[in-house]
XYZ file of C-alpha atoms in Angstrom:
785
model
C 45.516 62.513 44.030
C 45.760 60.661 40.574
C 48.693 58.367 42.568
C 46.846 58.836 45.664
C 43.758 56.876 44.280
C 45.997 54.760 41.975
C 47.734 53.939 44.980
C 44.732 53.442 47.481
C 43.269 51.147 45.219
C 46.586 48.945 45.256
C 46.524 49.010 48.430
C 42.446 47.442 48.938
C 42.852 45.268 46.076
C 46.237 44.095 47.977
C 44.510 43.461 51.433
C 41.327 42.009 49.896
C 43.049 39.748 47.250
C 43.303 36.838 50.307
C 39.887 36.873 51.889
C 38.098 37.495 48.398
C 36.255 34.294 48.870
C 34.862 35.950 52.330
C 32.742 38.478 49.270
C 32.411 35.281 46.661
C 30.232 33.784 48.902
C 28.505 37.232 49.569
C 28.213 37.354 45.887
C 26.522 34.206 45.701
C 24.546 33.958 48.618
C 22.675 37.211 46.987
C 22.741 35.284 43.296
C 20.862 32.897 45.222
C 18.022 35.074 46.579
C 17.602 36.807 42.857
C 17.813 33.805 40.631
C 16.257 30.560 42.625
C 15.268 29.287 39.487
C 19.080 28.969 38.458
C 20.055 26.630 41.590
C 18.128 24.034 39.785
C 20.942 22.977 37.797
C 22.897 21.161 40.850
C 26.421 21.436 38.160
C 25.371 24.520 36.946
C 25.627 25.982 40.707
C 28.189 24.784 41.255
C 30.280 25.774 38.375
C 28.570 29.262 38.730
C 31.011 29.433 42.199
C 33.981 28.857 40.414
C 32.534 31.810 37.836
C 31.913 34.288 40.469
C 35.324 33.143 42.532
C 37.581 33.536 39.010
C 35.533 36.912 38.403
C 37.144 38.605 41.835
C 39.986 37.580 41.359
C 40.684 38.342 38.247
C 39.230 42.091 38.806
C 41.342 42.698 42.030
C 44.763 41.108 40.201
C 44.256 43.638 37.601
C 43.536 46.487 40.469
C 46.721 45.767 42.268
C 48.476 45.782 39.440
C 47.081 48.889 37.402
C 46.365 46.855 34.223
C 43.907 47.789 31.254
C 40.387 45.641 32.616
C 39.353 45.825 29.044
C 42.213 44.154 28.042
C 41.809 41.511 30.708
C 40.426 37.937 29.362
C 37.290 37.069 30.743
C 38.473 33.723 32.989
C 38.154 30.036 31.376
C 35.426 29.042 34.205
C 33.523 32.086 33.098
C 33.209 31.040 29.470
C 32.745 27.559 30.951
C 29.326 28.923 32.439
C 28.015 30.415 29.717
C 28.411 26.990 27.179
C 27.004 24.979 30.276
C 24.145 27.675 30.046
C 23.396 27.434 26.695
C 23.823 23.901 26.586
C 21.213 23.733 29.303
C 18.530 26.251 27.349
C 19.117 28.550 30.259
C 18.035 32.198 28.831
C 20.995 34.664 27.693
C 18.873 37.333 29.885
C 18.920 35.296 33.083
C 23.113 34.740 32.367
C 23.010 38.974 31.679
C 21.318 39.352 34.917
C 23.050 37.223 36.579
C 26.545 39.085 35.500
C 24.808 42.876 36.744
C 23.331 41.585 40.239
C 26.874 40.251 40.643
C 28.324 43.416 39.495
C 26.247 45.697 41.605
C 26.595 43.535 44.870
C 30.839 43.527 44.038
C 30.101 47.561 43.874
C 28.989 47.489 46.495
C 31.236 45.453 48.900
C 33.520 47.298 47.422
C 32.292 50.443 48.278
C 32.764 49.490 51.806
C 35.865 48.498 52.045
C 36.903 51.956 50.380
C 35.070 53.606 53.196
C 36.857 51.116 56.289
C 40.381 51.871 54.954
C 40.114 56.197 54.466
C 38.311 58.692 56.623
C 39.550 61.120 53.594
C 36.014 61.461 52.088
C 37.549 62.885 48.336
C 39.181 60.318 48.259
C 36.717 57.568 49.099
C 34.371 59.745 46.641
C 37.092 59.252 44.109
C 38.113 56.219 44.617
C 34.298 55.114 44.278
C 34.013 56.441 41.000
C 37.043 55.257 39.405
C 35.805 51.695 41.238
C 31.878 52.090 39.107
C 34.085 53.026 36.025
C 36.450 50.192 36.120
C 33.860 47.880 37.408
C 31.535 48.558 34.410
C 34.376 48.612 31.705
C 34.848 44.992 33.267
C 31.855 43.618 33.046
C 30.814 44.986 29.623
C 33.938 43.847 28.617
C 33.673 40.199 30.014
C 29.884 40.090 28.628
C 31.213 40.451 25.403
C 33.044 36.813 25.660
C 30.835 35.464 27.159
C 28.189 36.146 25.748
C 29.943 34.890 22.567
C 30.694 32.241 23.746
C 27.064 31.576 24.957
C 25.749 31.728 21.000
C 28.740 29.942 19.815
C 26.616 26.940 21.672
C 23.167 28.076 20.445
C 23.924 28.264 17.209
C 25.422 25.032 17.462
C 22.484 24.044 19.223
C 19.954 25.704 16.089
C 22.058 24.027 13.716
C 21.804 20.318 15.104
C 17.857 21.006 15.922
C 17.976 21.898 12.535
C 19.449 18.876 11.219
C 17.593 17.170 13.527
C 14.587 17.876 11.503
C 15.733 17.840 8.009
C 16.810 14.048 9.036
C 12.811 13.529 10.324
C 11.559 15.219 7.065
C 13.497 12.696 5.262
C 13.726 9.651 7.239
C 10.386 9.453 8.761
C 7.335 8.341 6.080
C 9.080 6.546 3.915
C 6.831 3.845 3.820
C 3.018 3.831 4.413
C 3.228 0.891 6.792
C 2.652 1.948 10.439
C 5.601 -0.173 12.258
C 8.292 0.634 10.002
C 6.770 4.101 10.328
C 6.964 4.262 14.084
C 10.194 2.363 13.463
C 11.788 6.012 11.904
C 10.665 7.519 14.357
C 12.365 5.879 17.522
C 15.619 5.798 15.003
C 15.922 9.624 14.242
C 14.763 10.482 18.141
C 18.086 8.298 18.988
C 20.130 9.421 17.047
C 21.902 12.725 18.715
C 18.808 13.555 20.935
C 17.422 11.101 23.355
C 19.387 8.253 24.978
C 16.146 6.334 24.780
C 13.077 6.459 22.232
C 9.921 4.479 22.634
C 6.495 4.225 20.472
C 3.079 3.095 21.905
C 0.499 2.936 19.629
C -3.519 2.779 20.399
C -4.650 -1.491 20.571
C -8.162 -0.694 17.872
C -5.596 1.257 15.875
C -3.040 -1.475 15.330
C -6.633 -4.244 15.252
C -7.219 -1.983 11.500
C -10.200 -0.232 13.046
C -10.307 3.350 13.766
C -8.818 4.539 16.640
C -10.891 5.986 20.161
C -9.947 8.294 21.920
C -7.954 6.019 24.580
C -9.329 4.586 28.263
C -7.950 4.579 31.779
C -6.152 1.967 31.543
C -5.012 2.868 28.241
C -3.870 -0.915 26.023
C -1.402 0.813 24.199
C 1.121 -1.768 22.401
C 4.677 -1.274 21.843
C 5.582 -1.155 17.937
C 8.725 0.654 18.385
C 11.976 2.004 20.451
C 15.564 2.008 20.097
C 18.511 3.640 22.510
C 21.898 4.237 22.660
C 22.139 0.788 24.506
C 22.395 -2.534 22.457
C 19.282 -4.415 22.718
C 17.036 -1.207 25.297
C 17.705 -3.120 28.808
C 16.803 0.438 29.599
C 13.348 -0.374 28.834
C 10.453 -2.260 30.939
C 8.196 -2.845 28.071
C 9.767 -5.506 24.797
C 8.723 -4.328 21.644
C 5.388 -6.458 20.994
C 4.538 -5.833 23.549
C 0.581 -5.174 25.042
C 0.316 -3.445 28.123
C -0.854 -0.615 29.993
C -0.768 3.193 31.248
C -1.860 3.144 35.253
C -5.028 5.363 35.714
C -2.957 8.918 36.866
C 0.432 8.193 35.401
C 1.399 11.082 33.018
C 1.245 8.925 30.156
C -2.000 8.345 30.977
C -2.590 12.345 31.746
C -0.606 12.686 28.350
C -3.028 10.547 26.249
C -6.135 12.178 28.078
C -5.113 15.371 27.227
C -3.429 15.553 24.208
C -0.580 17.873 25.494
C 3.172 17.346 25.813
C 4.794 16.985 29.335
C 8.562 17.415 30.631
C 9.155 15.650 32.918
C 12.938 15.798 35.634
C 13.338 11.857 37.804
C 15.893 11.023 39.790
C 17.138 7.324 40.058
C 15.531 7.585 43.775
C 12.046 8.446 42.573
C 11.724 6.811 38.667
C 8.378 6.382 38.088
C 7.167 2.674 37.222
C 6.222 3.201 33.215
C 9.699 4.706 32.908
C 11.766 1.965 35.586
C 13.304 -0.906 34.157
C 14.676 -3.449 36.779
C 17.563 -1.635 37.727
C 16.755 1.714 37.740
C 19.282 3.296 39.196
C 22.099 1.313 36.824
C 20.766 4.051 34.187
C 20.551 7.338 35.830
C 17.225 8.755 34.361
C 17.049 12.303 34.731
C 14.743 13.892 32.265
C 11.908 12.495 30.299
C 9.606 14.056 26.917
C 6.651 12.479 26.776
C 4.356 13.491 23.770
C 0.939 12.183 22.411
C 1.350 10.854 18.715
C -2.280 13.439 17.708
C -3.196 13.567 13.682
C -6.343 15.367 11.777
C -8.274 15.173 15.180
C -6.908 11.402 16.271
C -4.406 10.565 19.105
C -2.709 7.570 18.074
C -0.674 6.413 20.836
C 2.299 8.076 22.566
C 6.347 9.014 22.045
C 8.456 9.050 25.119
C 12.147 10.601 24.521
C 14.604 9.766 27.833
C 17.988 10.759 28.905
C 21.021 9.369 31.427
C 23.467 8.628 29.395
C 23.532 12.574 27.803
C 24.243 14.416 30.651
C 22.127 17.826 29.708
C 18.418 17.508 30.860
C 15.707 18.321 28.223
C 14.631 21.761 27.789
C 11.333 23.771 26.314
C 13.728 24.489 23.018
C 14.029 19.951 23.268
C 10.363 19.785 23.888
C 9.340 21.985 21.187
C 12.216 20.335 19.002
C 10.236 17.065 20.257
C 6.981 17.803 18.923
C 7.709 18.996 15.690
C 8.929 15.604 15.137
C 6.044 13.666 16.369
C 3.688 15.579 14.620
C 5.568 15.339 10.841
C 5.884 11.156 12.384
C 2.183 11.293 14.046
C 0.833 12.452 10.169
C 2.824 9.947 8.226
C 1.422 7.431 10.493
C -1.978 8.113 10.550
C -1.461 8.272 6.978
C 0.387 4.769 6.998
C -3.104 3.418 9.039
C -5.601 4.931 6.281
C -3.973 3.103 3.118
C -3.680 0.319 5.363
C -7.592 0.053 6.184
C -8.583 1.256 2.745
C -5.916 -1.813 1.170
C -7.293 -4.271 3.360
C -11.113 -3.341 2.405
C -10.193 -2.750 -1.105
C -7.857 -6.377 -0.670
C -10.814 -7.847 0.839
C -13.327 -6.584 -1.770
C -11.207 -8.134 -4.548
C -11.447 -11.179 -3.759
C -14.737 -11.763 -2.759
C -15.056 -10.360 -6.725
C -12.688 -12.928 -8.301
C -13.728 -16.511 -9.079
C -13.568 -17.865 -5.453
C -13.586 -21.862 -6.294
C -12.839 -23.409 -9.919
C -15.311 -23.678 -12.157
C -16.552 -27.213 -13.082
C -15.987 -27.412 -16.397
C -14.487 -29.884 -18.541
C -13.079 -27.881 -21.184
C -9.304 -26.276 -20.150
C -7.746 -27.362 -17.142
C -7.137 -23.705 -15.145
C -5.059 -22.442 -12.749
C -5.624 -18.608 -11.609
C -3.528 -16.628 -9.620
C -3.784 -12.878 -8.247
C -0.698 -11.115 -6.646
C -1.610 -7.376 -4.959
C 1.483 -5.255 -5.864
C 3.973 -4.357 -3.274
C 4.524 -0.946 -3.364
C 2.119 2.409 -2.118
C -0.113 2.675 -4.624
C -2.307 0.391 -3.638
C -4.642 -2.473 -4.939
C -5.579 -2.474 -8.512
C -8.126 -3.461 -10.530
C -7.171 -6.873 -12.234
C -9.232 -9.911 -12.379
C -10.187 -12.923 -14.345
C -12.996 -15.297 -14.562
C -13.695 -18.688 -16.394
C -17.265 -18.802 -18.158
C -19.064 -22.695 -18.598
C -20.750 -21.523 -22.249
C -22.996 -23.661 -23.821
C -21.722 -26.070 -25.950
C -19.316 -27.383 -23.648
C -17.384 -24.586 -24.329
C -15.740 -21.692 -21.787
C -14.302 -18.254 -22.200
C -11.237 -17.552 -20.714
C -11.013 -13.660 -19.249
C -8.430 -11.379 -18.176
C -9.374 -7.621 -17.309
C -7.450 -4.614 -15.832
C -9.207 -1.208 -14.809
C -7.116 2.056 -14.496
C -6.346 3.197 -11.390
C -6.623 2.174 -7.650
C -8.777 1.853 -4.609
C -11.401 0.867 -3.752
C -12.806 2.742 -6.647
C -10.897 0.617 -9.362
C -11.898 -2.294 -6.849
C -15.634 -2.411 -7.123
C -15.507 -0.846 -10.894
C -13.550 -3.960 -11.741
C -16.522 -6.012 -10.331
C -18.822 -4.099 -11.576
C -17.168 -4.925 -15.670
C -16.214 -8.502 -13.975
C -20.428 -8.661 -13.750
C -21.206 -7.087 -16.915
C -19.226 -9.540 -18.719
C -20.640 -12.711 -17.228
C -23.932 -10.929 -18.593
C -23.016 -10.824 -21.836
C -21.100 -13.837 -21.949
C -24.111 -15.796 -20.780
C -25.849 -14.743 -23.790
C -23.406 -16.156 -26.055
C -21.423 -12.881 -27.438
C -18.895 -13.347 -30.078
C -15.827 -11.804 -28.351
C -15.500 -8.732 -30.250
C -19.477 -8.047 -29.649
C -19.117 -8.804 -26.159
C -16.224 -6.575 -26.076
C -18.298 -3.746 -28.320
C -21.060 -4.038 -25.502
C -18.373 -3.661 -22.843
C -17.329 -0.176 -24.446
C -20.571 0.992 -23.947
C -20.398 0.126 -20.092
C -18.049 1.854 -19.703
C -18.962 4.490 -21.651
C -21.807 5.239 -19.459
C -20.266 4.575 -16.334
C -17.406 7.164 -17.171
C -21.514 9.798 -17.569
C -21.826 8.434 -14.384
C -19.383 8.961 -11.815
C -18.768 12.144 -10.714
C -15.667 13.863 -12.375
C -12.987 13.780 -8.964
C -12.825 9.930 -9.253
C -11.600 10.851 -12.883
C -11.776 8.613 -15.645
C -12.646 5.408 -16.048
C -11.086 3.049 -18.370
C -9.724 -0.164 -18.502
C -7.829 -3.079 -20.573
C -10.128 -6.649 -21.113
C -9.169 -10.319 -23.408
C -11.766 -12.048 -24.328
C -11.152 -16.024 -25.578
C -14.187 -18.612 -26.137
C -12.063 -22.246 -26.118
C -14.218 -25.291 -28.305
C -13.420 -28.588 -27.099
C -15.289 -30.330 -30.005
C -13.485 -28.051 -32.773
C -10.354 -27.121 -30.412
C -11.176 -23.481 -31.842
C -10.194 -20.807 -29.383
C -11.779 -17.553 -30.499
C -10.074 -13.833 -28.708
C -10.566 -10.198 -29.449
C -8.481 -8.130 -27.335
C -9.728 -4.415 -25.584
C -6.193 -2.751 -25.318
C -5.096 -5.777 -23.759
C -1.607 -7.877 -24.219
C -2.119 -10.708 -25.855
C -2.171 -14.267 -24.306
C 1.381 -16.397 -24.297
C 0.610 -19.989 -25.894
C 2.799 -23.531 -25.622
C 2.508 -26.094 -27.661
C 1.995 -29.785 -25.177
C 4.770 -31.962 -24.897
C 6.040 -34.730 -27.961
C 2.352 -36.312 -28.270
C 0.612 -34.184 -26.299
C -1.773 -32.957 -29.206
C -2.199 -33.143 -33.334
C -1.748 -29.498 -34.697
C -2.995 -27.636 -37.401
C -5.983 -26.531 -39.380
C -8.094 -29.119 -41.146
C -6.707 -32.522 -39.386
C -9.828 -34.855 -38.700
C -11.017 -36.583 -35.660
C -12.105 -39.984 -36.409
C -15.342 -41.029 -37.292
C -18.760 -40.377 -36.014
C -21.318 -42.479 -33.588
C -22.860 -45.772 -35.357
C -26.607 -45.574 -36.019
C -28.399 -48.330 -34.487
C -27.715 -51.920 -36.141
C -24.360 -50.941 -36.734
C -24.552 -48.681 -40.366
C -23.275 -44.900 -39.977
C -25.040 -42.335 -39.516
C -25.165 -41.598 -42.276
C -22.465 -40.602 -45.320
C -23.481 -37.274 -44.371
C -22.731 -37.387 -41.330
C -18.873 -36.952 -39.438
C -17.948 -36.996 -36.038
C -15.873 -33.790 -34.144
C -17.186 -31.959 -37.119
C -19.584 -29.107 -37.603
C -22.675 -30.022 -39.349
C -21.781 -30.261 -43.014
C -22.643 -27.648 -46.394
C -25.929 -27.005 -46.303
C -26.834 -29.264 -49.491
C -26.263 -32.312 -47.998
C -29.251 -33.948 -46.461
C -30.194 -35.670 -43.848
C -31.088 -38.622 -45.609
C -27.700 -39.666 -45.622
C -26.187 -37.829 -48.939
C -22.914 -37.166 -49.410
C -21.530 -34.031 -47.522
C -19.533 -31.550 -49.906
C -15.622 -32.190 -50.633
C -14.782 -29.746 -48.648
C -16.058 -30.020 -45.594
C -13.540 -31.799 -42.669
C -13.488 -33.208 -39.677
C -13.574 -30.712 -36.797
C -14.476 -27.341 -39.247
C -17.783 -25.389 -39.600
C -20.355 -25.288 -42.406
C -19.430 -24.556 -45.366
C -17.216 -21.639 -45.000
C -14.109 -22.876 -43.682
C -13.402 -22.011 -40.505
C -16.612 -21.814 -39.147
C -17.370 -23.394 -35.605
C -20.395 -25.362 -35.138
C -23.597 -24.789 -34.857
C -21.692 -20.789 -34.621
C -22.979 -20.206 -38.325
C -20.535 -19.220 -41.379
C -17.300 -17.469 -40.018
C -17.084 -13.024 -40.243
C -15.153 -12.228 -43.150
C -12.633 -10.309 -41.184
C -12.028 -13.501 -38.340
C -8.907 -14.923 -39.050
C -8.425 -18.685 -38.925
C -5.077 -20.282 -38.264
C -3.026 -23.316 -36.632
C -2.054 -23.085 -33.297
C 0.443 -20.228 -32.603
C 3.952 -20.970 -30.741
C 5.292 -18.627 -28.712
C 3.496 -15.156 -27.985
C 1.199 -14.599 -31.025
C 0.434 -11.601 -32.490
C -2.632 -10.097 -31.657
C -5.060 -7.685 -33.480
C -5.152 -5.042 -30.274
C -8.017 -2.976 -29.770
C -8.568 0.189 -28.220
C -8.802 0.480 -24.245
C -12.485 -0.022 -23.322
C -13.913 3.626 -22.598
C -12.999 5.236 -25.932
C -15.801 4.475 -27.694
C -16.539 4.022 -31.967
C -13.670 1.365 -32.598
C -13.777 -1.478 -34.043
C -12.286 -5.273 -32.267
C -10.953 -7.153 -34.177
C -11.923 -11.514 -33.272
C -9.170 -14.587 -34.617
C -8.754 -18.029 -34.318
C -6.306 -20.314 -33.796
C -7.171 -24.532 -33.537
C -4.982 -25.580 -30.831
C -3.542 -29.355 -30.072
C -4.894 -30.719 -27.080
C -2.649 -29.736 -24.336
C -1.461 -26.652 -25.330
C -1.050 -24.444 -22.609
C -2.444 -20.686 -22.695
C -1.269 -17.926 -20.001
C -4.008 -14.705 -19.644
C -2.524 -12.096 -17.708
C -2.278 -8.520 -16.951
C 0.630 -5.972 -17.514
C 2.132 -6.568 -14.666
C 3.357 -9.438 -14.906
C 5.901 -8.344 -17.768
C 6.470 -5.120 -15.930
C 10.221 -4.830 -14.427
C 12.292 -2.263 -14.241
C 15.457 -4.567 -15.009
C 13.910 -5.972 -17.990
C 12.925 -4.281 -20.965
C 9.699 -5.361 -22.778
C 10.603 -8.268 -25.244
C 12.788 -8.784 -22.909
C 10.620 -9.907 -20.609
C 8.437 -11.041 -22.990
C 10.485 -13.079 -24.311
C 11.298 -15.115 -20.644
C 7.521 -15.450 -20.206
C 7.580 -17.520 -23.569
C 10.524 -19.450 -22.817
C 8.769 -20.705 -18.827
C 5.559 -21.356 -20.461
C 7.185 -23.847 -23.542
C 9.386 -25.363 -20.448
C 6.821 -25.932 -18.079
C 4.598 -27.310 -21.287
C 7.646 -29.749 -22.350
C 7.678 -30.545 -18.258
C 3.953 -31.504 -18.308
C 3.491 -29.293 -15.419
C 0.158 -28.676 -14.110
C -1.372 -25.162 -14.549
C -0.998 -24.451 -11.209
C 2.945 -25.301 -11.703
C 3.110 -22.535 -14.561
C 1.525 -20.613 -12.492
C 3.944 -20.625 -9.861
C 6.723 -21.223 -12.433
C 5.952 -17.550 -14.023
C 5.230 -15.640 -10.828
C 8.937 -16.920 -9.538
C 10.338 -15.846 -12.645
C 9.069 -13.311 -13.477
C 8.003 -11.170 -10.450
C 10.694 -9.577 -7.528
C 9.777 -10.199 -4.020
C 7.597 -7.044 -3.698
C 5.786 -6.268 -7.444
C 5.030 -2.728 -8.271
C 1.689 -3.868 -9.823
C -0.607 -5.838 -9.477
C -0.691 -9.060 -11.806
C -3.530 -11.754 -12.672
C -2.713 -14.563 -14.107
C -4.586 -17.301 -15.619
C -3.499 -20.407 -17.016
C -5.379 -23.276 -18.866
C -4.492 -26.761 -20.178
C -6.900 -26.830 -24.045
C -8.911 -30.858 -23.478
C -10.114 -32.285 -26.841
C -13.655 -33.740 -26.842
C -14.016 -36.939 -27.763
C -14.778 -37.891 -31.562
C -17.393 -40.513 -30.540
C -19.161 -37.718 -28.659
C -20.194 -35.638 -30.604
C -22.813 -35.761 -33.545
C -24.108 -33.770 -36.556
C -26.600 -33.830 -38.778
C -27.481 -31.445 -42.067
C -31.360 -31.366 -42.308
C -33.400 -30.098 -45.490
C -36.112 -27.084 -44.411
C -38.795 -29.887 -44.983
C -41.316 -30.799 -42.225
C -40.433 -34.086 -43.164
C -37.152 -33.682 -41.891
C -38.138 -33.697 -37.832
C -38.543 -37.688 -38.065
C -35.127 -38.060 -38.918
C -34.262 -36.328 -36.814
C -36.043 -37.957 -34.151
C -34.395 -41.420 -35.697
C -30.692 -39.563 -35.360
C -31.238 -38.522 -31.971
C -32.623 -41.777 -30.925
C -29.907 -44.075 -32.889
C -27.098 -42.075 -30.821
C -28.198 -42.044 -27.682
C -28.281 -46.000 -28.386
C -25.029 -45.831 -28.851
C -24.008 -43.423 -26.230
C -26.025 -45.708 -23.576
C -28.325 -42.769 -22.988
C -31.571 -44.769 -23.754
C -34.243 -43.407 -21.307
C -33.101 -39.617 -22.052
C -34.033 -40.769 -25.260
C -37.766 -39.698 -25.004
C -36.622 -35.896 -24.042
C -34.079 -35.179 -25.767
C -36.384 -36.422 -29.283
C -39.371 -34.251 -27.816
C -36.362 -31.780 -27.568
C -34.938 -32.041 -31.179
C -38.507 -32.139 -32.463
C -39.154 -28.796 -31.413
C -36.345 -26.966 -31.940
C -35.927 -28.643 -35.739
C -39.288 -27.993 -35.969
C -39.151 -24.138 -35.379
C -35.977 -24.149 -37.464
C -37.757 -24.698 -40.111
C -40.882 -23.138 -39.600
C -39.638 -19.698 -38.898
C -35.745 -20.368 -39.742
C -34.026 -20.553 -43.606
C -31.566 -22.857 -44.027
C -28.845 -24.253 -43.828
C -30.387 -26.237 -40.808
C -27.653 -28.312 -38.937
C -28.531 -30.360 -35.737
C -25.861 -31.284 -33.612
C -25.693 -33.566 -30.120
C -22.971 -33.333 -27.762
C -21.911 -35.394 -24.770
C -20.130 -34.224 -22.599
C -20.789 -33.086 -18.937
C -23.892 -32.843 -19.663
C -26.404 -33.692 -23.293
C -27.028 -31.096 -25.369
C -28.812 -30.440 -28.127
C -27.524 -27.912 -30.781
C -30.444 -26.833 -33.896
C -28.243 -23.800 -36.639
C -30.370 -22.050 -39.038
C -29.783 -19.135 -40.895
C -31.591 -16.951 -39.453
C -30.441 -14.600 -37.182
C -33.878 -13.929 -35.596
C -34.293 -15.189 -32.025
C -37.129 -16.955 -30.521
C -38.397 -16.128 -27.563
C -41.337 -18.512 -25.395
C -44.589 -17.147 -24.941
C -48.171 -17.662 -23.497
C -50.360 -19.567 -25.781
C -54.080 -19.285 -25.574
C -56.219 -22.069 -25.238
C -57.203 -22.515 -28.381
C -54.155 -21.432 -29.996
C -51.792 -24.256 -32.596
C -48.171 -22.630 -31.516
C -46.793 -21.201 -28.791
C -45.992 -24.501 -26.330
C -42.744 -25.008 -28.694
C -40.067 -23.639 -26.161
C -42.610 -24.081 -23.518
C -41.771 -27.365 -23.511
C -37.725 -27.004 -23.943
C -37.570 -25.239 -21.102
C -39.613 -28.043 -19.042
C -37.240 -30.465 -19.745
C -33.870 -29.200 -20.438
C -31.620 -27.779 -17.501
C -31.068 -24.861 -19.420
C -31.936 -23.324 -22.852
C -30.858 -20.107 -24.611
C -30.007 -18.889 -28.121
C -26.347 -18.357 -29.322
C -25.962 -15.704 -32.016
C -23.614 -15.991 -34.998
C -22.212 -13.731 -37.880
C -24.510 -15.507 -40.386
C -27.462 -17.049 -38.302
C -28.292 -18.402 -34.958
C -28.019 -21.453 -32.440
C -30.507 -22.978 -30.160
C -29.895 -25.189 -27.496
C -30.220 -26.689 -24.550
C -28.842 -28.615 -22.099
C -29.699 -32.335 -20.149
C -28.200 -33.435 -17.039
C -26.612 -37.072 -17.098
C -28.833 -39.746 -15.465
């Protein structure tokens, strides 16, 4: 019986082999009915026909020649179809179901053929059982090979997707620049995933405002795109072009709903928003549309298009694209937020910095503020030039620790505080002490999440009458100093400044009075007695190193000649620590000396150490001074030499060239603590103003001098010193040894006093009190006619 069944099956296979195409057609027809979605892929349908034919031929051949079907290799067409199924994203279950359907229908056709070839019921039954066993063995064996081929491709696709995801994590969001982030998304998408990637952002987002829910038509701008073809000829919109998606179009729907979309297209029905001038040239077949959505806000739209890659996008590709665009959208939103905050902080920073040069004649200045090019954000660097009484000027530079709006706002508060303290003429170390208290108070008032407030500050005061520069530092780098070019000034402590103004009638104003110097010793009188032999022109009273009208110098204050290059400066603690002292130094500077005050961003470098940066800074400033460059040119030279194109930190740079007041425009007089000295002070004032050609100011100036000298004699203590300074205005200064500051009060009807300072305030444009280490100076300014 066994031989009869085997022979019967051989005969069945031999007779049916030439007519197997008919069976293939029947099996394919059944597959079309059972799996209609499979035939959407035309290429897969064609290859499935070849595979079915190969399977029928291989099975009949094994029957005819009596071979073991478990040793028959799957036809190449079957393995190829399995790989195509994997590439197209067709589930493995669909592939195996196709095998089951084909197997069942093949067995049914074979059973019909058995009943046609024999009337022997027992032979037919036995042959049918043998065919079922052989068919299952064939399908099981081939399924293993087909599944292995399918899984190999799927594993490669998974690895490829993981690689794309990893590349997206590594390459997208490397900067906080919106355009660059969009370009990175396009580059990653076009690298082995899509043939064309475009990124459109809402116009409102690019204008610096908050993105709004897209309206129809949505105003978009093509920020970035990348194609496998050079120049993106397959894109209908150029990079940077503004456009709008028509209402009802697929992109407009995606923007409105926030839901991604997978589209199948063909050459004949490419939508207008996708079609270049000649769409048939490219062969578009599938598109992914994904909203750029982050933190509840729609930012734009990304398109992934395939036309050169034959395999269309599938659901797995859509999930991969969603993951990539979700990452990119977060980075785009970060860049948008950073750009908005940076723009706001820069606007605040610039609004808080000086907007135009301050009117003063002590120094010629130029300043530059350069924000950092890094993602750290805008810092709290600032500079300032503050005119002071007596023709002096304060030069300030500081740096608030931290970044962003908080740092910029803190900078504005500290700059305002410095100006307020400068207005009451505090000495540099005292001013920094008060500023330190301000920072400590701000620390107590601020919320903890804002972080600790800290800052550095350098405060310098330059007096053109004495050419003394007084400095103190709170944790800030010292300035760079460059002497003037040859012939630009006279260096050295104790240099004379020439004779003083002559009195009316051509005689000297008094042997004890020297033009250009500070008041003489307390022992010198207005009557012309000789001054102390130790008092020199340009010096302060009594003690060496005391500025005019400023009182004796503090015992801890250093006085020296003009320091070359990078002078040593005692650097106190940063602001905000509290309890630690600040130290003041004084330098005498020749006229034309260049001072460069800067923040540490100027000397920080990845390629140079600190010493090399400081040397380069000093050398560059010295070269600019020798070339008689203007302060603005000095700023440009320093920035060009010291900084890269995108500095890592903010930089504030203030360059000042010192000027010296004409010795003939300063007149001083020592006064005894005697009411009779008031008349001598008035005569001295009238004679000096006559020499200067300011007779029309004589009445008001004599009145001011009379009141100030009378107050100093009545309420102060010796020494009493009078100084007249002619600069952009006329300044009268009276120094006395008492530290008690005067104040205006309302005089009653029958009061004999209390009206002096009221009169001074009426006739002077400005007046005030300048405290010193020992004593005070009361000053009053009048505008020149």
